[in-house]
Amino acid sequence: MEIRPILSALLRNKTAPLLVAIQVAISLAILTNAMYIVQLRQEASVRSSGINDEASVFHITSSRLQRKSMDDFKAVLQSEKQILRAIPGVVSVAQTSQVPMSRSGSRSSISVDRLQTLPSTTVDNYNTSDSLVKTLGLKLIAGRDFNPDDVLEYDPREQSDLRPRVVIVTKAVAKELYPNEANVIGKSMFWGTGNDSDESKIIGVVESLQTTEAESTGRFEDSVIAPLTTVRSSNTYFVRVEAGQRDRVMKEAESALTKAAGEPMIVRMDTIDNERFKRYRSDKALAWMLITVSALLMLVTASGIVGMSTLWVAQRRKQIGVRRALGARKVDILRYFITENILITTGGIVLGTMLAVGLNQLLVSQFELSKLPFQYLFFAPCVFWILGVAAVYVPALRGASISPATATRGA
Amino acid sequence: MIQYYFFLGIRSLRRNPVLTSLMVLTLAIGVAASVSTLTILHMMSTDPIPSKSDRLFVPVMDNSPLEGYVPGAPIEETQLSYPDVTNFLKADQGVRRAAVYGVQMTLEPSRPDLRVADIQGLAVSADYFAMFEVPFSQGQGWTNAEEKNAAKVVVLSQTLSEKLFGKESALGKRLRMQNNEYQVIGVLGKWNPLPRFTHLINGSGGSFKGEDEFYIPFNTAAVVEIGPSGSMWCHGPMGAGFKGILASDCTWLQFWFETATASDHTKLLNYLNAYTADQKKVGRYPRGAPNLLLNVKEWMSFLKIVRDDSKLSAWLAFGFLLLCLVNTAGLLLAKFSVRSSEVGVRRALGASRADIFMQFFIETGVIGLVGGLFGLVLSFGGLWLISRQSGEMAVLAKMDWNMLVLTFILAVSASVLAGLLPTWRACQVTPALQLKSQ
């Protein structure tokens, strides 16, 4: 099959092929970038929170009207934990100051050295009087968990800021503080910078524990767990239950806490699944919108190719008839149209790949997006070649079926 | 003649049904995608208070410590500290001043059928209601004197008032919140600014949805020690208790100035600059970063209220529309080129190029009109889909008249644009050649 005659025929009548090529180019540029964004959002939404078996954990908050003294507060804390632990099906309970992916929590900047001018990173503060490692099933990859005597008590109404003596950090934080050290156990970190910043010793490293914000990129695993209890009018607990018992335990936990309180109180609770759902809802929505747009892009492009090919076949009835009369087989005609289409599509793909890279650069500069991976620029052309051939096949086949006699007679 | 071409256009829709419906559908989808995403952007960036958005100003000041200061870097601080806010309230600047912060309080209803519940509200200073033109259905806000005496008064939203007191008047009723009794002195009328610009940071429920259920005097909130329900950023150590927060440089408050004219901006900014220079003498504001004074629209863009995802969607939708236009142009070209013999005959019978142009141009317009109509219907579908994402989106995904008109203009002009090339090509037909080939 010679390409030269097809090419010269194309060049003689440029407008229509050019429009098809532009369509291919635009859809390729949008499609690659859209699919990349979909992939990023999708990956973020299924990231591990660090919690083992999320479906067996929920969190519950009890808030009271009266603000208690330190002793009262500790008594309430102990009794509420006991009430929760006594519920059948409960495996473990731990007090916590915040919940991953809940978009509400406290964060602090930390550094490796008091003298550095800018802090090393900002971390989410998970304060607990118990073992988050045990209740959340965090994977401790180095060091140890807290002992009961590590726990400090802090009443913000009486004292100014209190920092823990020891902390457990995530692997991400350890990497940011000490990028070149394999072992960070026993090393120090400072809260903020400057001479009066407090020091804490790292005693453990966990694989992961997501932040409350669960950022799409960057510091989504920068969390520090501290053995601290803070006097507040409300307490939040993580509760781990036996498999399949969660919904029942949640109901019982609410009524048990309310009944035991003997004063007006508010109980709020939610599952980790639902926190995840709420956090990534808008990302999922964007991903679906992009998938819809991409599907439509393909459809519109395919319809463009079908429309144009139908027209070309109609215009060339006579030419096809003559060729057939001179001995060309059906397959030759079919091959002609398909080759022609591949030539046009390839032109569009070359243009589209450049456009895709350009669009990606624009998106990188305007939005939080990383560079398009190389694979996308390899796969997208394949998709459009297949799409092009599929779209041209039926019209081309119809053209090839024209019998030489009818084709030459008409005009 | 134009009318005749118009009917001709409608009739020709039926001539090539597959091709035509493909064009109409493509155009409609492209228009619907761009209009529904544009509606969201439009709603996100509306001016919430057009009557005075250029006279309401938010000060943005950097009170962080000197450490880590990169001169010229953008200010990350968006809220203010309590000492600054109290100074601004006392300062004789502008015509009105309002301090704002979000509070969550526990409500103990007197009615036995209602449970204890947390409610979201705002602690605001007395000028707030007049400044933001908040409508009242009953009573009014508090006076500066009441504010100063930390009077235990409360203004309710219509929703909360109806929930607690039903149809009867709430004025004079007492409300027990967080261990204190408050007297209801006002109930708001219907008030739902979009976005909820008065407290864009930490707005209850987000920038576009949610409602402040009650308002209490700013000074009262400080006296009864209600902490902020929202973000607080602290740079240095903080003393114990709520007094420690009040005395600290932690930022957790929002502040508004209203001036008589928009040009008072300079005067007000000069005041702020003199203020920080003065504070620098006592060791505050060590950075000496330039202060900003932003009006409502500037404040909204400073806080990036229009979300990146929404912008991204709109961009992609317009890219998609462009594709649809190219597609339509291609299909029109196909449709018109099979009619070159018809053009040849008409030209030979005396029709001028302009006549041919007119005929095809109007035919294109008809396709655009039909595509636009379909696009409009599809836009409602698109907005419905978007509104299901979240409560915020449900508020934003509403078509207004401006957008409706825009849809039509967009659809018709898009198709006319797409039709220009094919129309021009159709006019190029030489009658002699066409007739000869017949």
PDB file of N, CA, C and O in Angstrom, chain B residues 242-285:
ATOM      1  N   PHE B 242      -8.482  31.651  79.456  1.00  0.00           N
ATOM      2  CA  PHE B 242      -9.013  32.501  78.398  1.00  0.00           C
ATOM      3  C   PHE B 242      -8.352  33.871  78.422  1.00  0.00           C
ATOM      4  O   PHE B 242      -8.134  34.495  77.387  1.00  0.00           O
ATOM      5  N   LYS B 243      -7.993  34.349  79.634  1.00  0.00           N
ATOM      6  CA  LYS B 243      -7.309  35.645  79.748  1.00  0.00           C
ATOM      7  C   LYS B 243      -5.985  35.589  79.010  1.00  0.00           C
ATOM      8  O   LYS B 243      -5.554  36.564  78.403  1.00  0.00           O
ATOM      9  N   GLY B 244      -5.347  34.403  79.067  1.00  0.00           N
ATOM     10  CA  GLY B 244      -4.087  34.213  78.354  1.00  0.00           C
ATOM     11  C   GLY B 244      -4.273  34.370  76.856  1.00  0.00           C
ATOM     12  O   GLY B 244      -3.459  34.999  76.176  1.00  0.00           O
ATOM     13  N   ILE B 245      -5.381  33.824  76.344  1.00  0.00           N
ATOM     14  CA  ILE B 245      -5.670  33.948  74.901  1.00  0.00           C
ATOM     15  C   ILE B 245      -5.900  35.417  74.551  1.00  0.00           C
ATOM     16  O   ILE B 245      -5.369  35.932  73.573  1.00  0.00           O
ATOM     17  N   LEU B 246      -6.702  36.098  75.364  1.00  0.00           N
ATOM     18  CA  LEU B 246      -7.041  37.495  75.065  1.00  0.00           C
ATOM     19  C   LEU B 246      -5.788  38.371  75.044  1.00  0.00           C
ATOM     20  O   LEU B 246      -5.666  39.279  74.223  1.00  0.00           O
ATOM     21  N   ALA B 247      -4.862  38.103  75.969  1.00  0.00           N
ATOM     22  CA  ALA B 247      -3.683  38.961  76.068  1.00  0.00           C
ATOM     23  C   ALA B 247      -2.634  38.616  75.007  1.00  0.00           C
ATOM     24  O   ALA B 247      -1.748  39.409  74.724  1.00  0.00           O
ATOM     25  N   SER B 248      -2.765  37.422  74.408  1.00  0.00           N
ATOM     26  CA  SER B 248      -1.700  36.935  73.518  1.00  0.00           C
ATOM     27  C   SER B 248      -1.760  37.570  72.129  1.00  0.00           C
ATOM     28  O   SER B 248      -2.704  38.295  71.797  1.00  0.00           O
ATOM     29  N   ASP B 249      -0.750  37.265  71.338  1.00  0.00           N
ATOM     30  CA  ASP B 249      -0.724  37.707  69.951  1.00  0.00           C
ATOM     31  C   ASP B 249      -1.321  36.661  69.022  1.00  0.00           C
ATOM     32  O   ASP B 249      -1.173  36.731  67.810  1.00  0.00           O
ATOM     33  N   CYS B 250      -1.968  35.633  69.605  1.00  0.00           N
ATOM     34  CA  CYS B 250      -2.623  34.617  68.773  1.00  0.00           C
ATOM     35  C   CYS B 250      -3.677  35.297  67.904  1.00  0.00           C
ATOM     36  O   CYS B 250      -4.371  36.201  68.359  1.00  0.00           O
ATOM     37  N   THR B 251      -3.811  34.835  66.673  1.00  0.00           N
ATOM     38  CA  THR B 251      -4.791  35.459  65.781  1.00  0.00           C
ATOM     39  C   THR B 251      -5.990  34.535  65.615  1.00  0.00           C
ATOM     40  O   THR B 251      -5.844  33.367  65.299  1.00  0.00           O
ATOM     41  N   TRP B 252      -7.168  35.081  65.849  1.00  0.00           N
ATOM     42  CA  TRP B 252      -8.392  34.266  65.771  1.00  0.00           C
ATOM     43  C   TRP B 252      -9.626  35.118  65.498  1.00  0.00           C
ATOM     44  O   TRP B 252     -10.744  34.629  65.519  1.00  0.00           O
ATOM     45  N   LEU B 253      -9.435  36.406  65.227  1.00  0.00           N
ATOM     46  CA  LEU B 253     -10.568  37.317  65.061  1.00  0.00           C
ATOM     47  C   LEU B 253     -10.568  37.938  63.670  1.00  0.00           C
ATOM     48  O   LEU B 253      -9.526  38.095  63.045  1.00  0.00           O
ATOM     49  N   GLN B 254     -11.774  38.288  63.241  1.00  0.00           N
ATOM     50  CA  GLN B 254     -11.888  38.996  61.968  1.00  0.00           C
ATOM     51  C   GLN B 254     -12.451  40.387  62.223  1.00  0.00           C
ATOM     52  O   GLN B 254     -13.203  40.592  63.165  1.00  0.00           O
ATOM     53  N   PHE B 255     -12.049  41.316  61.375  1.00  0.00           N
ATOM     54  CA  PHE B 255     -12.446  42.709  61.614  1.00  0.00           C
ATOM     55  C   PHE B 255     -12.816  43.402  60.315  1.00  0.00           C
ATOM     56  O   PHE B 255     -12.203  43.173  59.282  1.00  0.00           O
ATOM     57  N   TRP B 256     -13.838  44.266  60.389  1.00  0.00           N
ATOM     58  CA  TRP B 256     -14.283  45.030  59.220  1.00  0.00           C
ATOM     59  C   TRP B 256     -14.350  46.524  59.557  1.00  0.00           C
ATOM     60  O   TRP B 256     -14.815  46.887  60.635  1.00  0.00           O
ATOM     61  N   PHE B 257     -13.905  47.323  58.601  1.00  0.00           N
ATOM     62  CA  PHE B 257     -14.121  48.777  58.662  1.00  0.00           C
ATOM     63  C   PHE B 257     -15.105  49.146  57.564  1.00  0.00           C
ATOM     64  O   PHE B 257     -15.013  48.623  56.455  1.00  0.00           O
ATOM     65  N   GLU B 258     -16.019  50.081  57.861  1.00  0.00           N
ATOM     66  CA  GLU B 258     -16.826  50.652  56.782  1.00  0.00           C
ATOM     67  C   GLU B 258     -16.470  52.126  56.685  1.00  0.00           C
ATOM     68  O   GLU B 258     -16.432  52.829  57.696  1.00  0.00           O
ATOM     69  N   THR B 259     -16.181  52.583  55.467  1.00  0.00           N
ATOM     70  CA  THR B 259     -15.846  53.990  55.291  1.00  0.00           C
ATOM     71  C   THR B 259     -16.978  54.693  54.546  1.00  0.00           C
ATOM     72  O   THR B 259     -17.854  54.040  53.970  1.00  0.00           O
ATOM     73  N   ALA B 260     -16.939  56.027  54.551  1.00  0.00           N
ATOM     74  CA  ALA B 260     -17.999  56.797  53.913  1.00  0.00           C
ATOM     75  C   ALA B 260     -17.902  56.690  52.395  1.00  0.00           C
ATOM     76  O   ALA B 260     -18.910  56.557  51.697  1.00  0.00           O
ATOM     77  N   THR B 261     -16.686  56.735  51.875  1.00  0.00           N
ATOM     78  CA  THR B 261     -16.505  56.597  50.426  1.00  0.00           C
ATOM     79  C   THR B 261     -15.379  55.607  50.177  1.00  0.00           C
ATOM     80  O   THR B 261     -14.559  55.344  51.051  1.00  0.00           O
ATOM     81  N   ALA B 262     -15.353  55.098  48.940  1.00  0.00           N
ATOM     82  CA  ALA B 262     -14.326  54.116  48.591  1.00  0.00           C
ATOM     83  C   ALA B 262     -12.931  54.741  48.641  1.00  0.00           C
ATOM     84  O   ALA B 262     -11.941  54.067  48.902  1.00  0.00           O
ATOM     85  N   SER B 263     -12.873  56.050  48.412  1.00  0.00           N
ATOM     86  CA  SER B 263     -11.560  56.699  48.362  1.00  0.00           C
ATOM     87  C   SER B 263     -10.951  56.920  49.745  1.00  0.00           C
ATOM     88  O   SER B 263      -9.795  57.333  49.868  1.00  0.00           O
ATOM     89  N   ASP B 264     -11.738  56.627  50.796  1.00  0.00           N
ATOM     90  CA  ASP B 264     -11.171  56.723  52.151  1.00  0.00           C
ATOM     91  C   ASP B 264     -10.179  55.601  52.436  1.00  0.00           C
ATOM     92  O   ASP B 264      -9.596  55.550  53.524  1.00  0.00           O
ATOM     93  N   HIS B 265     -10.032  54.716  51.455  1.00  0.00           N
ATOM     94  CA  HIS B 265      -9.096  53.596  51.597  1.00  0.00           C
ATOM     95  C   HIS B 265      -7.702  54.082  52.013  1.00  0.00           C
ATOM     96  O   HIS B 265      -7.096  53.563  52.941  1.00  0.00           O
ATOM     97  N   THR B 266      -7.211  55.096  51.332  1.00  0.00           N
ATOM     98  CA  THR B 266      -5.858  55.616  51.597  1.00  0.00           C
ATOM     99  C   THR B 266      -5.736  56.089  53.029  1.00  0.00           C
ATOM    100  O   THR B 266      -4.767  55.776  53.721  1.00  0.00           O
ATOM    101  N   LYS B 267      -6.747  56.832  53.462  1.00  0.00           N
ATOM    102  CA  LYS B 267      -6.717  57.390  54.802  1.00  0.00           C
ATOM    103  C   LYS B 267      -6.664  56.269  55.850  1.00  0.00           C
ATOM    104  O   LYS B 267      -5.888  56.309  56.800  1.00  0.00           O
ATOM    105  N   LEU B 268      -7.484  55.249  55.601  1.00  0.00           N
ATOM    106  CA  LEU B 268      -7.563  54.136  56.523  1.00  0.00           C
ATOM    107  C   LEU B 268      -6.254  53.336  56.542  1.00  0.00           C
ATOM    108  O   LEU B 268      -5.769  52.927  57.599  1.00  0.00           O
ATOM    109  N   LEU B 269      -5.688  53.172  55.352  1.00  0.00           N
ATOM    110  CA  LEU B 269      -4.423  52.433  55.272  1.00  0.00           C
ATOM    111  C   LEU B 269      -3.314  53.207  55.992  1.00  0.00           C
ATOM    112  O   LEU B 269      -2.484  52.614  56.689  1.00  0.00           O
ATOM    113  N   ASN B 270      -3.343  54.521  55.852  1.00  0.00           N
ATOM    114  CA  ASN B 270      -2.366  55.345  56.567  1.00  0.00           C
ATOM    115  C   ASN B 270      -2.495  55.153  58.072  1.00  0.00           C
ATOM    116  O   ASN B 270      -1.503  55.071  58.792  1.00  0.00           O
ATOM    117  N   TYR B 271      -3.766  55.076  58.512  1.00  0.00           N
ATOM    118  CA  TYR B 271      -3.992  54.849  59.934  1.00  0.00           C
ATOM    119  C   TYR B 271      -3.367  53.524  60.370  1.00  0.00           C
ATOM    120  O   TYR B 271      -2.670  53.448  61.381  1.00  0.00           O
ATOM    121  N   LEU B 272      -3.626  52.447  59.558  1.00  0.00           N
ATOM    122  CA  LEU B 272      -3.097  51.122  59.898  1.00  0.00           C
ATOM    123  C   LEU B 272      -1.574  51.147  59.954  1.00  0.00           C
ATOM    124  O   LEU B 272      -0.963  50.574  60.861  1.00  0.00           O
ATOM    125  N   ASN B 273      -0.968  51.814  58.969  1.00  0.00           N
ATOM    126  CA  ASN B 273       0.495  51.883  58.940  1.00  0.00           C
ATOM    127  C   ASN B 273       1.043  52.607  60.163  1.00  0.00           C
ATOM    128  O   ASN B 273       2.024  52.181  60.760  1.00  0.00           O
ATOM    129  N   ALA B 274       0.359  53.709  60.530  1.00  0.00           N
ATOM    130  CA  ALA B 274       0.789  54.440  61.731  1.00  0.00           C
ATOM    131  C   ALA B 274       0.612  53.556  62.957  1.00  0.00           C
ATOM    132  O   ALA B 274       1.456  53.543  63.865  1.00  0.00           O
ATOM    133  N   TYR B 275      -0.470  52.770  62.940  1.00  0.00           N
ATOM    134  CA  TYR B 275      -0.761  51.892  64.075  1.00  0.00           C
ATOM    135  C   TYR B 275       0.348  50.858  64.263  1.00  0.00           C
ATOM    136  O   TYR B 275       0.882  50.683  65.352  1.00  0.00           O
ATOM    137  N   THR B 276       0.700  50.154  63.168  1.00  0.00           N
ATOM    138  CA  THR B 276       1.721  49.105  63.318  1.00  0.00           C
ATOM    139  C   THR B 276       3.088  49.715  63.648  1.00  0.00           C
ATOM    140  O   THR B 276       3.865  49.126  64.403  1.00  0.00           O
ATOM    141  N   ALA B 277       3.359  50.898  63.083  1.00  0.00           N
ATOM    142  CA  ALA B 277       4.628  51.564  63.405  1.00  0.00           C
ATOM    143  C   ALA B 277       4.694  51.864  64.904  1.00  0.00           C
ATOM    144  O   ALA B 277       5.723  51.676  65.555  1.00  0.00           O
ATOM    145  N   ASP B 278       3.555  52.284  65.429  1.00  0.00           N
ATOM    146  CA  ASP B 278       3.455  52.595  66.840  1.00  0.00           C
ATOM    147  C   ASP B 278       3.647  51.341  67.691  1.00  0.00           C
ATOM    148  O   ASP B 278       4.344  51.352  68.707  1.00  0.00           O
ATOM    149  N   GLN B 279       3.010  50.244  67.254  1.00  0.00           N
ATOM    150  CA  GLN B 279       3.104  48.981  67.984  1.00  0.00           C
ATOM    151  C   GLN B 279       4.525  48.413  67.946  1.00  0.00           C
ATOM    152  O   GLN B 279       4.947  47.727  68.857  1.00  0.00           O
ATOM    153  N   LYS B 280       5.208  48.699  66.858  1.00  0.00           N
ATOM    154  CA  LYS B 280       6.575  48.212  66.707  1.00  0.00           C
ATOM    155  C   LYS B 280       7.456  48.750  67.836  1.00  0.00           C
ATOM    156  O   LYS B 280       8.369  48.076  68.307  1.00  0.00           O
ATOM    157  N   LYS B 281       7.127  49.963  68.275  1.00  0.00           N
ATOM    158  CA  LYS B 281       7.913  50.582  69.350  1.00  0.00           C
ATOM    159  C   LYS B 281       7.822  49.784  70.639  1.00  0.00           C
ATOM    160  O   LYS B 281       8.753  49.758  71.432  1.00  0.00           O
ATOM    161  N   VAL B 282       6.666  49.126  70.861  1.00  0.00           N
ATOM    162  CA  VAL B 282       6.537  48.334  72.091  1.00  0.00           C
ATOM    163  C   VAL B 282       6.857  46.857  71.830  1.00  0.00           C
ATOM    164  O   VAL B 282       6.483  45.987  72.617  1.00  0.00           O
ATOM    165  N   GLY B 283       7.483  46.570  70.703  1.00  0.00           N
ATOM    166  CA  GLY B 283       7.967  45.217  70.461  1.00  0.00           C
ATOM    167  C   GLY B 283       7.024  44.337  69.681  1.00  0.00           C
ATOM    168  O   GLY B 283       7.331  43.183  69.400  1.00  0.00           O
ATOM    169  N   ARG B 284       5.844  44.848  69.305  1.00  0.00           N
ATOM    170  CA  ARG B 284       4.957  44.043  68.478  1.00  0.00           C
ATOM    171  C   ARG B 284       5.248  44.347  67.005  1.00  0.00           C
ATOM    172  O   ARG B 284       5.972  45.262  66.680  1.00  0.00           O
ATOM    173  N   TYR B 285       4.663  43.576  66.136  1.00  0.00           N
ATOM    174  CA  TYR B 285       4.878  43.741  64.686  1.00  0.00           C
ATOM    175  C   TYR B 285       6.351  43.897  64.328  1.00  0.00           C
ATOM    176  O   TYR B 285       6.742  44.873  63.689  1.00  0.00           O
TER     177      TYR B 285
END
